[in-house]
CSV table of C-alpha atoms in Angstrom, one decimal:
chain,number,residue,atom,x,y,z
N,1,UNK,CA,61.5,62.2,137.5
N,2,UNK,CA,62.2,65.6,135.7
N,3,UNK,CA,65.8,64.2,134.6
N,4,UNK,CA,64.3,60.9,133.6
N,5,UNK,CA,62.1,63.0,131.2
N,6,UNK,CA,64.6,64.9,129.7
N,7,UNK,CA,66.3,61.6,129.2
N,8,UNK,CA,64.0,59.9,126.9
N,9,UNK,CA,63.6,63.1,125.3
N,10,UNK,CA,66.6,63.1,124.0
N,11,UNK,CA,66.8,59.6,123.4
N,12,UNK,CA,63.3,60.0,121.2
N,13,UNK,CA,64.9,63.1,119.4
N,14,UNK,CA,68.0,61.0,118.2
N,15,UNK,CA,66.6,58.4,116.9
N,16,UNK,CA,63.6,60.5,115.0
N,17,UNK,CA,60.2,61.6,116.4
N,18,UNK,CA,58.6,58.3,114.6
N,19,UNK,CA,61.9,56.7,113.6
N,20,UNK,CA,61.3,52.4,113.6
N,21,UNK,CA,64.5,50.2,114.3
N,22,UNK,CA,64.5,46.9,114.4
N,23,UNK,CA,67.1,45.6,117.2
N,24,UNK,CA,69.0,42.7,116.8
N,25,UNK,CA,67.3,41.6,113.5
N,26,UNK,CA,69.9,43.2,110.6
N,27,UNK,CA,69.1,40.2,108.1
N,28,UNK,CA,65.0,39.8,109.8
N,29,UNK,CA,63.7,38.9,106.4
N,30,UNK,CA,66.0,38.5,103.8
N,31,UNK,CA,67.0,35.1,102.0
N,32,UNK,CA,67.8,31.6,103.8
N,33,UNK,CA,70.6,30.0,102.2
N,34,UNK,CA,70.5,26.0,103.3
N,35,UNK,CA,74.3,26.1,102.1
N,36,UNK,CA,75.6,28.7,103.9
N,37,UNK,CA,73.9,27.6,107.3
N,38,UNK,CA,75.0,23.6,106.8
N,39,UNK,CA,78.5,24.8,106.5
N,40,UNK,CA,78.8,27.1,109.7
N,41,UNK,CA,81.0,25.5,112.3
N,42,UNK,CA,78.1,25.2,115.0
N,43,UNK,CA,75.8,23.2,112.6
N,44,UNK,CA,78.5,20.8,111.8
N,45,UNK,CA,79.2,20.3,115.5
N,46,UNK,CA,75.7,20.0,116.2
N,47,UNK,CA,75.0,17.0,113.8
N,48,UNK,CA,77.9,15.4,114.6
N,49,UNK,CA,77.2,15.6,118.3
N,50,UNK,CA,73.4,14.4,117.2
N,51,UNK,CA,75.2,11.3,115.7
N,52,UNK,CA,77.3,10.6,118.3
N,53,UNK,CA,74.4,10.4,120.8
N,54,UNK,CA,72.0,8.4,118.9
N,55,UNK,CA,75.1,5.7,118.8
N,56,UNK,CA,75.6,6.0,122.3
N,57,UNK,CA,71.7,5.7,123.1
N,58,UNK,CA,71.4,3.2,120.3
N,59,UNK,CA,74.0,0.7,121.0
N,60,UNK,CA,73.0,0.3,125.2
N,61,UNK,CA,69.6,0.1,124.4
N,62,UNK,CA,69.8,-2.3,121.9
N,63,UNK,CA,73.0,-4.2,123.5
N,64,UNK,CA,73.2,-3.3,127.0
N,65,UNK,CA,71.2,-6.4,128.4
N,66,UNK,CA,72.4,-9.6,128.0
N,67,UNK,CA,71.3,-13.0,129.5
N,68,UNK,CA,73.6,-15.8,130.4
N,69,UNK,CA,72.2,-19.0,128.9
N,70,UNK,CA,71.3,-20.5,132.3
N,71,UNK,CA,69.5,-17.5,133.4
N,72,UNK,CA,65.9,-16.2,131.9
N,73,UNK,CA,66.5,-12.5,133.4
N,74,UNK,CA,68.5,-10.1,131.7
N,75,UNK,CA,71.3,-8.0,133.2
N,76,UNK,CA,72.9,-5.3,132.1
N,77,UNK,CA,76.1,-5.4,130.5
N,78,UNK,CA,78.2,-3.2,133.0
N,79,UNK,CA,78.7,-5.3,135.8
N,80,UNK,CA,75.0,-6.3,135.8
N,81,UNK,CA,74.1,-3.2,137.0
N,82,UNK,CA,70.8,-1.8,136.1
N,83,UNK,CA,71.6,2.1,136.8
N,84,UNK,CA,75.2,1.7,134.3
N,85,UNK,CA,72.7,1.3,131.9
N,86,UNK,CA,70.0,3.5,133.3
N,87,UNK,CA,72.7,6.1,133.4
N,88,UNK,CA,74.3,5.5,130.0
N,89,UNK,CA,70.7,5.9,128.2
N,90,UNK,CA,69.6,8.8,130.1
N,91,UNK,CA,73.3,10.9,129.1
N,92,UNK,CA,72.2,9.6,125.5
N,93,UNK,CA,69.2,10.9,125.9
N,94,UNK,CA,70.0,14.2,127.3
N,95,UNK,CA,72.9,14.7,124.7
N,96,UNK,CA,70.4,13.9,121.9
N,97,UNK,CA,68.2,16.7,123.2
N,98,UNK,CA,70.4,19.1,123.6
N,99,UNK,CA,71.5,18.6,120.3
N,100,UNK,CA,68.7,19.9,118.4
């Protein structure tokens, strides 16, 4: 306990008896630039990812079920199996989450 004491003590005299820092935050509060964020590599990514998942969700919701025209019930498209296209829509979904 003694030792621990002396620790912090000389942690507290290095940075300054009443000495503020603010960790991890070296820009906390200075200007956004839209420009600057839209063209980092991980935004791009992002949105293109975002796009790309919206088209995959998109085109088996909209598409995936089909009906033969002597048949009122509609089937999915990938071997008229309902989980391909349960499957397909939930990794859509999942990607279009973990895009944002």
């Amino acid at each position: 306990p003694a030792a621990v004491r002396r620790g912090w003590r000389k942690m507290e005299t290095a940075a300054g008896a009443g000495a503020a820092a603010a960790y991890g935050a070296g820009k906390a509060g200075g200007a956004f630039d839209p420009l600057t964020f839209a063209r980092q590599p991980q935004t791009i990514l992002r949105a293109v990812s975002w796009i790309f998942s919206i088209v995959v969700f998109g085109s088996i919701v909209n598409e995936g079920y089909v009906n033969r025209p002597n048949e009122i019930e509609e089937h999915c498209i990938f071997n008229r199996n309902a989980n391909a296209c349960n499957y397909g829509i939930t990794i859509g979904v999942l990607a279009f989450f973990g895009c944002l």
